[in-house]
mmCIF file of C-alpha atoms and ligand atoms in Angstrom:
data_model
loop_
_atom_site.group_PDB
_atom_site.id
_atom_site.type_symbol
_atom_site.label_atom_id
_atom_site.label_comp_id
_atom_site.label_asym_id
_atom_site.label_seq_id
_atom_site.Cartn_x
_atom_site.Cartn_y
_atom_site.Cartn_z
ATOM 1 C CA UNK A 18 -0.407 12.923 -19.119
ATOM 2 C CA UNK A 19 1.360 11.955 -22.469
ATOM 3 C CA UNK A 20 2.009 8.571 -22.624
ATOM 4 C CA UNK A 21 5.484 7.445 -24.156
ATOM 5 C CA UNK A 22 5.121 4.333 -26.024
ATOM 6 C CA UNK A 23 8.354 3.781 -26.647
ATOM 7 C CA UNK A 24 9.466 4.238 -23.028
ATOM 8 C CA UNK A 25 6.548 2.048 -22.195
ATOM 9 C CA UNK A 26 8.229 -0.630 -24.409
ATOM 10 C CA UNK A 27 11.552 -0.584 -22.913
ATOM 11 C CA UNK A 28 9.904 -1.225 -19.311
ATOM 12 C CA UNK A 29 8.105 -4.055 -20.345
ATOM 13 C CA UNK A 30 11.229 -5.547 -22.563
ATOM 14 C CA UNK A 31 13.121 -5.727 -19.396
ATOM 15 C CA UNK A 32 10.223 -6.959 -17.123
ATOM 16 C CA UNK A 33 9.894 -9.779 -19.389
ATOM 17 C CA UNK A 34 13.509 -10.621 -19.157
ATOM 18 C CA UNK A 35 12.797 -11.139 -15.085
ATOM 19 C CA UNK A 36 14.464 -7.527 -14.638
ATOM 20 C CA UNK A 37 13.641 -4.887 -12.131
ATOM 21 C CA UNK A 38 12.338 -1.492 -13.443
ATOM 22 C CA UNK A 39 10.982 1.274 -10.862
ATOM 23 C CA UNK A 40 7.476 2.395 -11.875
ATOM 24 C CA UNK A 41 5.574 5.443 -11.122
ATOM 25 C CA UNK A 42 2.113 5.275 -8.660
ATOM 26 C CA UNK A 43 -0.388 8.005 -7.229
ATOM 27 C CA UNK A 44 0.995 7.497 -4.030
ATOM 28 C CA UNK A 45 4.690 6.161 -4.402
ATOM 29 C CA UNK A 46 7.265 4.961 -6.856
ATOM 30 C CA UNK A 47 7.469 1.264 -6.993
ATOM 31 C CA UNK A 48 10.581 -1.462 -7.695
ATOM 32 C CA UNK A 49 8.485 -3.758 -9.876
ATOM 33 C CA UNK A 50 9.319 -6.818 -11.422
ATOM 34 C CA UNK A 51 6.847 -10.331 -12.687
ATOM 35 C CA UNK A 52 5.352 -11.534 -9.360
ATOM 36 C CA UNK A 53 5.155 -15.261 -10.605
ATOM 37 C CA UNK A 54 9.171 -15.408 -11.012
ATOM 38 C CA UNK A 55 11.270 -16.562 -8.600
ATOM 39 C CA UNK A 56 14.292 -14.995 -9.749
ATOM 40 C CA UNK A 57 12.426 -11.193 -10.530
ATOM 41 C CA UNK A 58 11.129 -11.280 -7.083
ATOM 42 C CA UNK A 59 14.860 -11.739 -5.675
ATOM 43 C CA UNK A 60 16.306 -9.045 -7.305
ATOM 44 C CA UNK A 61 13.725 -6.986 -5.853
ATOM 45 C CA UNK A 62 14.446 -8.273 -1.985
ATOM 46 C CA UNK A 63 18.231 -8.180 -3.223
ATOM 47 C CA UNK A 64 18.339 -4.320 -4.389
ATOM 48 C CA UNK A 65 16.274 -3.271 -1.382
ATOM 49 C CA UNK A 66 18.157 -5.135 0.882
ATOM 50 C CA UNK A 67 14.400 -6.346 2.029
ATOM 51 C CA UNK A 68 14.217 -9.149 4.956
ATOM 52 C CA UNK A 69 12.915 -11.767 2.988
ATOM 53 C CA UNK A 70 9.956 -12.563 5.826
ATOM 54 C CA UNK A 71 8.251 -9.127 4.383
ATOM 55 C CA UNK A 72 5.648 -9.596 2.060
ATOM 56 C CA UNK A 73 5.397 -7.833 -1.429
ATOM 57 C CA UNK A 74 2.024 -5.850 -2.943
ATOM 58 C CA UNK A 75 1.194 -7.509 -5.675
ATOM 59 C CA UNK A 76 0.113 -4.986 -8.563
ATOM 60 C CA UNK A 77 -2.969 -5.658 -11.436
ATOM 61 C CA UNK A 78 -4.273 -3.619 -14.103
ATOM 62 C CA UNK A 79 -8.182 -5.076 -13.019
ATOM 63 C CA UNK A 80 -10.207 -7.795 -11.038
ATOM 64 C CA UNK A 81 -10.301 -10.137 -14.088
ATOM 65 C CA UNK A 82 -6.366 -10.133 -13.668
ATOM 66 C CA UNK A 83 -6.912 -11.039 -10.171
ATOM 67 C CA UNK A 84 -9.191 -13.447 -9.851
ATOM 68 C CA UNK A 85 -6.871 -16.243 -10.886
ATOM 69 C CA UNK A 86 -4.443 -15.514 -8.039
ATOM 70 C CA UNK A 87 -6.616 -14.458 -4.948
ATOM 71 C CA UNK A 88 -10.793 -15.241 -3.708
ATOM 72 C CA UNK A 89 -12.716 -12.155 -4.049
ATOM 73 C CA UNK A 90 -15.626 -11.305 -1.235
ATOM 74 C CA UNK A 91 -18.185 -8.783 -0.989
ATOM 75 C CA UNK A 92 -16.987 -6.159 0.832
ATOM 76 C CA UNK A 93 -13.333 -6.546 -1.865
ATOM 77 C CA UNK A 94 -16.060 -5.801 -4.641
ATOM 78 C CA UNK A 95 -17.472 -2.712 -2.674
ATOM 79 C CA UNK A 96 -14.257 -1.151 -2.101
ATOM 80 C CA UNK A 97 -13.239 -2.002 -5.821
ATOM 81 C CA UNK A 98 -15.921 -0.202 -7.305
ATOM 82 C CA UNK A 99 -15.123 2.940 -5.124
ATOM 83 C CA UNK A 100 -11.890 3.493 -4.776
ATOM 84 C CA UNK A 101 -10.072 1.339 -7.957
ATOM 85 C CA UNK A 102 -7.798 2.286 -9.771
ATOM 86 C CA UNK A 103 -6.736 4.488 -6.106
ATOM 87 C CA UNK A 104 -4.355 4.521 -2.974
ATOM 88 C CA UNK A 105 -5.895 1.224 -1.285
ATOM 89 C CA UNK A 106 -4.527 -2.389 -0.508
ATOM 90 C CA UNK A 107 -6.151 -5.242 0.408
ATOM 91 C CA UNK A 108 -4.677 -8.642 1.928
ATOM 92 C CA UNK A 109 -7.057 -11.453 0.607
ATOM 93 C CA UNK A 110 -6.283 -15.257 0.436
ATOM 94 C CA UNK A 111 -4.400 -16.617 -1.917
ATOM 95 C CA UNK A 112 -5.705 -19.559 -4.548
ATOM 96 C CA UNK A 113 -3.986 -22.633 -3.877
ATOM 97 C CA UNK A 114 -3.581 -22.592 -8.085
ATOM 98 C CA UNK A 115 -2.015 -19.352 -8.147
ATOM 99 C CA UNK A 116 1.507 -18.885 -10.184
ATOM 100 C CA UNK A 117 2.690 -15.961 -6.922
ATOM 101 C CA UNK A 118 5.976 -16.568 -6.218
ATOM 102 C CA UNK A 119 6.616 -17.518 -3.121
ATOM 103 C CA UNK A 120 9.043 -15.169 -2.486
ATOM 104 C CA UNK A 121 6.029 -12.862 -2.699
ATOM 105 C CA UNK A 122 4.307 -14.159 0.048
ATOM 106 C CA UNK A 123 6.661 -15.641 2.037
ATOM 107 C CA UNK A 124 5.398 -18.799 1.884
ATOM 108 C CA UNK A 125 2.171 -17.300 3.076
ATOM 109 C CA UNK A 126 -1.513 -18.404 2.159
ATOM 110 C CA UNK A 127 -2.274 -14.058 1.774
ATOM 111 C CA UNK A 128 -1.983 -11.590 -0.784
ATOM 112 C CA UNK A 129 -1.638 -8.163 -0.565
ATOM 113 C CA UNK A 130 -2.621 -6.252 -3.792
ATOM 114 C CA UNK A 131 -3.339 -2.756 -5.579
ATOM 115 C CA UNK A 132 -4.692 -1.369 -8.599
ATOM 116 C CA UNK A 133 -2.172 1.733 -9.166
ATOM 117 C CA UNK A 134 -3.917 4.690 -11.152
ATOM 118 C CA UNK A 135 -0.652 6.389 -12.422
ATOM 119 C CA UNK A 136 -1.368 6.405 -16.176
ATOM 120 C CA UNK A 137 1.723 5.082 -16.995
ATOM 121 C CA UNK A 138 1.965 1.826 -14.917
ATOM 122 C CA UNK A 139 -1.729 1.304 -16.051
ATOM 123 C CA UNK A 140 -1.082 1.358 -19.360
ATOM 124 C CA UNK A 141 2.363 -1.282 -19.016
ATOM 125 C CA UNK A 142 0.341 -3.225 -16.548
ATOM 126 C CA UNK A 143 -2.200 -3.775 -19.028
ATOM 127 C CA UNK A 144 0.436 -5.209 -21.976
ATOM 128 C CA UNK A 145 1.835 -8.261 -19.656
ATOM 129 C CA UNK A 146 0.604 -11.250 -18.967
ATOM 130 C CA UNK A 147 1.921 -10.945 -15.488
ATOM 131 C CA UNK A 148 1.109 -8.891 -12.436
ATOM 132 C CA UNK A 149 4.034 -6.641 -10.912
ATOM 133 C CA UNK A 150 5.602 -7.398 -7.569
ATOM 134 C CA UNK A 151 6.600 -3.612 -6.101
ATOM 135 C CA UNK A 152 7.513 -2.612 -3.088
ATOM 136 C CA UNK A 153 7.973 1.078 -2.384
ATOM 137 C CA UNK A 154 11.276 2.286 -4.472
ATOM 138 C CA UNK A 155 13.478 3.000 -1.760
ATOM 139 C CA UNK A 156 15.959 1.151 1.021
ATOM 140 C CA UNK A 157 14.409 -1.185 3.305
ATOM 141 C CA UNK A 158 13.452 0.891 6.154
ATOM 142 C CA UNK A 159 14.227 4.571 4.800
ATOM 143 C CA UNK A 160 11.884 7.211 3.506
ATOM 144 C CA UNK A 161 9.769 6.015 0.188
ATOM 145 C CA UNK A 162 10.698 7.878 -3.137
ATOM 146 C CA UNK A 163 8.262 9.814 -4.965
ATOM 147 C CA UNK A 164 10.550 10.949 -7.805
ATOM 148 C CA UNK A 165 13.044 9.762 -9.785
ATOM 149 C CA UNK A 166 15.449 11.505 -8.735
ATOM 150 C CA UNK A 167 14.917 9.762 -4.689
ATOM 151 C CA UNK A 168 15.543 6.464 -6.623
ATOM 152 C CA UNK A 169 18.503 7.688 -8.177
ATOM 153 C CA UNK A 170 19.658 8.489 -4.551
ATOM 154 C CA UNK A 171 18.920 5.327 -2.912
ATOM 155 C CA UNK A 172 20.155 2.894 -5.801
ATOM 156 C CA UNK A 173 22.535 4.524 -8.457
ATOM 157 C CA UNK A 174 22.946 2.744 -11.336
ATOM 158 C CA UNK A 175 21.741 -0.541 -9.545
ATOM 159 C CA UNK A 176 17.942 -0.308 -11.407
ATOM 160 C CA UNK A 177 18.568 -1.420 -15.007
ATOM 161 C CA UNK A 178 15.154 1.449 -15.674
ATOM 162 C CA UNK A 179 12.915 4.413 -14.046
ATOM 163 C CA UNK A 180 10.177 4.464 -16.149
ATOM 164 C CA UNK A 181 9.667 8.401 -15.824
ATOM 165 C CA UNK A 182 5.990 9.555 -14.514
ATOM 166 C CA UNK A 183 6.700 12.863 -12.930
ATOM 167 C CA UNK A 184 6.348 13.751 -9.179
ATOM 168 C CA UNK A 185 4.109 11.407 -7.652
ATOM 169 C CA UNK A 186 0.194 12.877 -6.772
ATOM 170 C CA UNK A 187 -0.164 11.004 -3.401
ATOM 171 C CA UNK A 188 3.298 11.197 -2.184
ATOM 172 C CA UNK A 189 2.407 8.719 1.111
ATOM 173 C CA UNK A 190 2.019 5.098 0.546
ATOM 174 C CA UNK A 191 -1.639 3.427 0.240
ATOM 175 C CA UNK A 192 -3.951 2.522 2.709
ATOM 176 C CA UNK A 193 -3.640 -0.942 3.831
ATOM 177 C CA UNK A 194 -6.983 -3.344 4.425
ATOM 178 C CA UNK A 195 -7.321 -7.124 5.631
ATOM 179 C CA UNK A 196 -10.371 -7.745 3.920
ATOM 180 C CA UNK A 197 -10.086 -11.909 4.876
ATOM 181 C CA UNK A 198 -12.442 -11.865 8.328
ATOM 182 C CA UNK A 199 -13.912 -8.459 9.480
ATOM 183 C CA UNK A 200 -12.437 -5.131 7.529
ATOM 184 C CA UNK A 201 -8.965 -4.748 9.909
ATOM 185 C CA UNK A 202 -6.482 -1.564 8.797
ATOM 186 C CA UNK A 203 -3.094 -2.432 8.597
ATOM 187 C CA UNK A 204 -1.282 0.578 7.169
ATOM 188 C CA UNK A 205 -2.881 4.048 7.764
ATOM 189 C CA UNK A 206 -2.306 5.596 3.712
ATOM 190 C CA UNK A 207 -3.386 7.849 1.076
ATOM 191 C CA UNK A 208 -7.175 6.757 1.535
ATOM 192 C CA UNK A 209 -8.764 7.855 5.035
ATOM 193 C CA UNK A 210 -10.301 5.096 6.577
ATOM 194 C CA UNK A 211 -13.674 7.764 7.027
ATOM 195 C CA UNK A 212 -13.964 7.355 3.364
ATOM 196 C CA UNK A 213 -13.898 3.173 3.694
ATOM 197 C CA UNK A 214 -16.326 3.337 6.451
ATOM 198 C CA UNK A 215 -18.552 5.398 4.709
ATOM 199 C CA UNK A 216 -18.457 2.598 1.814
ATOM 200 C CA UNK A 217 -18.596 -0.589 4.060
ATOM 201 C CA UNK A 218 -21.311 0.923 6.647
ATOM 202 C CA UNK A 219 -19.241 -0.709 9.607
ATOM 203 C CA UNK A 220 -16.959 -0.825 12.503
ATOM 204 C CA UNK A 221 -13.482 -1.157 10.994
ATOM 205 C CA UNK A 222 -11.203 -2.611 13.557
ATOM 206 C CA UNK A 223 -6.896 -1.029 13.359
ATOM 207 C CA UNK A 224 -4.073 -3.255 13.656
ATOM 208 C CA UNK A 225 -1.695 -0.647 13.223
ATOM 209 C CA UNK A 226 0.526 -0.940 16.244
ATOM 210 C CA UNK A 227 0.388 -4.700 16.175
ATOM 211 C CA UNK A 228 3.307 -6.437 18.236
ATOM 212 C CA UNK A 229 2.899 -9.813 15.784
ATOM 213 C CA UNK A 230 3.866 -7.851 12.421
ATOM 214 C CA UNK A 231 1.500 -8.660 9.726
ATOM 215 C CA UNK A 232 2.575 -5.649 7.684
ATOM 216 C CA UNK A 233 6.031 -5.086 8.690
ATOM 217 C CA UNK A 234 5.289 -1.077 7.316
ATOM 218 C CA UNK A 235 4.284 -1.840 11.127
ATOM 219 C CA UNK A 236 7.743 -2.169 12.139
ATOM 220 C CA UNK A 237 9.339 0.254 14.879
ATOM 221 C CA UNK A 238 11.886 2.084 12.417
ATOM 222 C CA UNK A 239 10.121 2.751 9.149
ATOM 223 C CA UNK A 240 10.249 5.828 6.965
ATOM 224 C CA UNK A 241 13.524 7.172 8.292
ATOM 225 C CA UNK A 242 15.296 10.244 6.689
ATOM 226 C CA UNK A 243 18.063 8.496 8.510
ATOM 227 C CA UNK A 244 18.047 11.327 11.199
ATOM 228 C CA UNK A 245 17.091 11.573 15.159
ATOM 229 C CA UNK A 246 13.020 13.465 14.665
ATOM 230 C CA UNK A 247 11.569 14.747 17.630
ATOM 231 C CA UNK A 248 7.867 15.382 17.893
ATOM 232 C CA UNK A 249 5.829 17.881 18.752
ATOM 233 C CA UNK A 250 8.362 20.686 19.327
ATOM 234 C CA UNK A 251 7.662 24.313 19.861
ATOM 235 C CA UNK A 252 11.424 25.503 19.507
ATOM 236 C CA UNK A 253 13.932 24.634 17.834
ATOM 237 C CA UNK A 254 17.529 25.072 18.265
ATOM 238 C CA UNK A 255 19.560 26.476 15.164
ATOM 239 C CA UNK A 256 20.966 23.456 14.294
ATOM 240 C CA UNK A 257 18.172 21.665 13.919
ATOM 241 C CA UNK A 258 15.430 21.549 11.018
ATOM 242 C CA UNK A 259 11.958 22.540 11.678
ATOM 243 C CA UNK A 260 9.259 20.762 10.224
ATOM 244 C CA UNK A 261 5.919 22.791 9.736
ATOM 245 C CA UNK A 262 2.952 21.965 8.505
ATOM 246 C CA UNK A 263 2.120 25.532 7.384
ATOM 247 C CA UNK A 264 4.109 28.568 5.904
ATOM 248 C CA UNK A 265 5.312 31.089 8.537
ATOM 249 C CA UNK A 266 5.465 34.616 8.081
ATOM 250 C CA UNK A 267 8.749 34.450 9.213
ATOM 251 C CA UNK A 268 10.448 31.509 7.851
ATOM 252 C CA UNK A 269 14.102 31.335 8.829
ATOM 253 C CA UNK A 270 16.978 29.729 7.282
ATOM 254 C CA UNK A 271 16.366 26.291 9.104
ATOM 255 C CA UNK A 272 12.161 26.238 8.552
ATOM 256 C CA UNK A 273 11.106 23.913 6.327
ATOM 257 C CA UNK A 274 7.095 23.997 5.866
ATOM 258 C CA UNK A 275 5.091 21.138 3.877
ATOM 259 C CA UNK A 276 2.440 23.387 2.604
ATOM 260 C CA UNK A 277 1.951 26.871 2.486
ATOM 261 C CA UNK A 278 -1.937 27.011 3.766
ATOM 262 C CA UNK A 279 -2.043 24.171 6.266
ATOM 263 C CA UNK A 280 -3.691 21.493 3.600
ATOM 264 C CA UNK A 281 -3.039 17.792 4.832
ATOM 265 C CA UNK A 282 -3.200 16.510 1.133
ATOM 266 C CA UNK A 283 -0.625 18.794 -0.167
ATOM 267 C CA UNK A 284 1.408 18.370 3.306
ATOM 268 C CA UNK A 285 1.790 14.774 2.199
ATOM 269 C CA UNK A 286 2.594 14.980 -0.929
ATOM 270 C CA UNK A 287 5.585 17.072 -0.132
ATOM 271 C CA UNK A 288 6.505 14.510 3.770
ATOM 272 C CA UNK A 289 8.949 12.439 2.146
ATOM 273 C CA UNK A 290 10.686 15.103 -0.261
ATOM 274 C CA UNK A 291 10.919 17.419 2.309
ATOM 275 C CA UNK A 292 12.688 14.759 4.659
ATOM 276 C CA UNK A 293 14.593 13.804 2.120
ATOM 277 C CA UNK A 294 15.937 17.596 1.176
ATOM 278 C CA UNK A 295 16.463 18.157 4.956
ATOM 279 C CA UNK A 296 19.099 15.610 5.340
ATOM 280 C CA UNK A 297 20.889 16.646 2.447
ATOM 281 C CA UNK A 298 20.962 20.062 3.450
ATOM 282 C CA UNK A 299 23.073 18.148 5.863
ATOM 283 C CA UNK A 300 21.121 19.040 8.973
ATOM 284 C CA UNK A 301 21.545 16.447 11.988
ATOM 285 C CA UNK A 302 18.417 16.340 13.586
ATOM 286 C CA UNK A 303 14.802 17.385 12.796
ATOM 287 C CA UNK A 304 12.612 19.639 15.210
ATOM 288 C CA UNK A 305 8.607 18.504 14.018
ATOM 289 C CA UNK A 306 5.762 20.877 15.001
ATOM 290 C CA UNK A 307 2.155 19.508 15.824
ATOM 291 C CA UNK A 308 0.694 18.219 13.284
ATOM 292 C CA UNK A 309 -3.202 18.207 13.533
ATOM 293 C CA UNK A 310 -4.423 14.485 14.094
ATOM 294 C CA UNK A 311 -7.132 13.969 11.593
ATOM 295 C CA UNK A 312 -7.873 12.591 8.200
ATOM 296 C CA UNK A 313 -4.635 12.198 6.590
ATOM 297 C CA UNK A 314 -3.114 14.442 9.019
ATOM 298 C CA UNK A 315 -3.371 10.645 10.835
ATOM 299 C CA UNK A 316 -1.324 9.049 8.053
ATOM 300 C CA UNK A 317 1.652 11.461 7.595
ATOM 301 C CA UNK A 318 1.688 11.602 11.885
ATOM 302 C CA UNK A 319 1.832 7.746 11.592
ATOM 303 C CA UNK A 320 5.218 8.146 8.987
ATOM 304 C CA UNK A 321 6.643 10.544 11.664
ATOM 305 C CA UNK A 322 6.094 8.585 15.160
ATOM 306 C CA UNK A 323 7.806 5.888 13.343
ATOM 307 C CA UNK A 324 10.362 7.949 12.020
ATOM 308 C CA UNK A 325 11.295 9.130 14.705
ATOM 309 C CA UNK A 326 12.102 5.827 16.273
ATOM 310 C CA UNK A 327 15.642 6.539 15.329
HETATM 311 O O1 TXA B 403 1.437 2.747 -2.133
HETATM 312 C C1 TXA B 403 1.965 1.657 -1.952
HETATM 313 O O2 TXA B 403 1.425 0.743 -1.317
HETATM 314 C C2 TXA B 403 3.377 1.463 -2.563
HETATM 315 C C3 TXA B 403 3.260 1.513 -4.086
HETATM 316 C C4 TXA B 403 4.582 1.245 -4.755
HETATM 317 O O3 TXA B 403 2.286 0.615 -4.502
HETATM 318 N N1 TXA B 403 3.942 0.218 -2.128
HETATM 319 C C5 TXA B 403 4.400 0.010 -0.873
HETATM 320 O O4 TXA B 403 5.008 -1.211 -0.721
HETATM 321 O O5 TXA B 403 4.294 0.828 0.010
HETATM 322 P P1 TXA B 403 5.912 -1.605 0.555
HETATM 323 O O6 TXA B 403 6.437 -2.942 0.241
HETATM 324 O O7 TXA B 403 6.892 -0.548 0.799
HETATM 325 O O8 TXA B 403 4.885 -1.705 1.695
HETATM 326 C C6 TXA B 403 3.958 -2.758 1.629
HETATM 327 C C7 TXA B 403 3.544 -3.176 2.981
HETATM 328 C C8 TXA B 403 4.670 -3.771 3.771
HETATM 329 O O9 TXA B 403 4.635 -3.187 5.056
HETATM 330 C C9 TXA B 403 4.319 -5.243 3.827
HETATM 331 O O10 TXA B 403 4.708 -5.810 5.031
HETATM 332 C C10 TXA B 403 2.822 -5.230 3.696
HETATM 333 O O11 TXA B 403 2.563 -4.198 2.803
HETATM 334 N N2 TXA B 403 2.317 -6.497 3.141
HETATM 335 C C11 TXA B 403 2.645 -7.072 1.994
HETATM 336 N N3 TXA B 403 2.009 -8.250 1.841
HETATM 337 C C12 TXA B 403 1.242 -8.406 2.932
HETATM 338 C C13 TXA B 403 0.350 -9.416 3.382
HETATM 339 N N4 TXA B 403 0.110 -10.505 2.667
HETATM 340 N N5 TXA B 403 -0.276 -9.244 4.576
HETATM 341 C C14 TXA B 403 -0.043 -8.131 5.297
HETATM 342 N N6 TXA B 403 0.790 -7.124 4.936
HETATM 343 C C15 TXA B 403 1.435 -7.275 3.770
HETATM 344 MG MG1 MG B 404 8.007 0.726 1.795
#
């Protein structure tokens, strides 16, 4: 990809003013603004409309950026080397001498944080002298954005800057890991956890249904096209959308397919786009078909169970 300077320039020129400017990822856009101000990191909650008890990823161009702000362990340096720059989070603790605000946190003693790969953010991330605070680029609780137009949607004119990056590779938000005690998922993502167990040679527990939120992307309503979804369906009434994971031969006007073969990745890069077209086709209800249960067939099935808690 061709990297704008000048654009580049205008995103951090804002950023450094304690602004908000969305910024393009592999998996999702993000609202980003300086993690160690106070006043960026409200705007952020502010524009989402974000309960303030749920925590911000914190994002870094490398480990050397890191290591002032969080403690660093073994298996954190196997996963690193694997997956980074990729679609993986991990919660660590957080250095009593770290500048996070603590609107990041809130209040907490953990840190979630990411290494984005998007070319883009890489390249702004590396020019500031701060990390970037960003939350998925969307409304608390609705489906995430993966272009610019979806921010445009959800926001307006409310975000000062989109720093333009295209249509986003991943379109489903990273993998989530507690790496602080024994390897515990939080968020089923764009990584599947076969490839993490294959790194760290263990058991990895899931937290994903957790009653006690540590990652409220655990909460009951998450992801929502803003729409009643209903799972599993083999018919579907003509009013209704029908979600398939694969082309029919016989689409009709109310079929809307995620991929034309069947292929989980490309099925998730298209979820949230293809929610998001749905509803604006004005349809008032969406009829999902089976979607097979493996690899990140596990992820998008995640986004729709608690989708469709509606
Ligand atoms: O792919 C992604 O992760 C995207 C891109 C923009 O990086 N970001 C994203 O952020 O999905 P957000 O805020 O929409 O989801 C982050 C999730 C939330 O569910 C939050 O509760 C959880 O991470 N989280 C943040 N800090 C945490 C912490 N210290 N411990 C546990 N969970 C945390
Ligand atoms: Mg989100």
């Amino acid at each position: 990809m061709k990297i704008n300077l000048a654009n580049i320039k205008k995103a951090k020129k804002l950023l450094d003013k304690g602004d908000c400017v969305a910024v393009p990822t592999e998996t999702v856009y993000g609202l980003a603004g300086n993690a160690y101000s106070d006043s960026a990191c409200n705007k952020i909650f502010r524009l989402k409309k974000r309960p303030k008890y749920n925590p911000l990823i914190v994002h870094y161009y490398n480990i050397e950026n890191l290591k002032k702000d969080c403690e660093l362990n073994d298996n954190f340096f196997k996963l690193y080397k694997e997956f980074c720059p990729g679609p993986i989070t991990f919660v660590l603790n957080l250095k009593r001498n770290s500048n996070i605000s603590k609107l990041v946190t809130n209040n907490k003693k953990t840190l979630a944080v990411r290494f984005p790969k998007h070319p883009l953010t890489r390249y702004l991330l590396k020019k500031l002298y701060y990390p970037l605070a960003a939350p998925s680029a969307n409304l608390s609780s609705k489906v995430s954005a993966v272009c610019s137009t979806d921010i445009k949607e959800d926001f307006g004119k409310k975000i000062k800057y989109i720093l333009e990056g295209g249509k986003t590779q991943i379109g489903i938000e990273s993998t989530i890991i507690d790496l602080r005690q024994k390897p515990k998922i939080l968020r089923l993502g764009g990584l599947e956890i076969s490839k993490i167990k294959k790194i760290l040679k263990k058991k990895i527990q899931m937290n994903i249904n957790s009653n006690k939120i540590k990652s409220p992307g655990q909460l009951r309503l998450h992801y929502s096209p803003g729409i009643p979804i209903r799972l599993n369906a083999k018919n579907v009434k003509d009013t209704e959308a029908f979600l398939l994971l694969k082309k029919k031969k016989k689409m009709k006007k109310n079929f809307f397919y995620l991929s034309v073969d069947g292929n989980l990745k490309k099925a998730a890069k298209n979820l949230y786009s293809t929610l998001r077209k749905i509803k604006k086709n004005n349809y008032k209800s969406i009829a999902v078909a089976k979607v097979p249960n493996l690899g990140l067939g596990k992820t998008i099935n995640d986004r729709l169970i608690r989708a469709s808690k509606f």
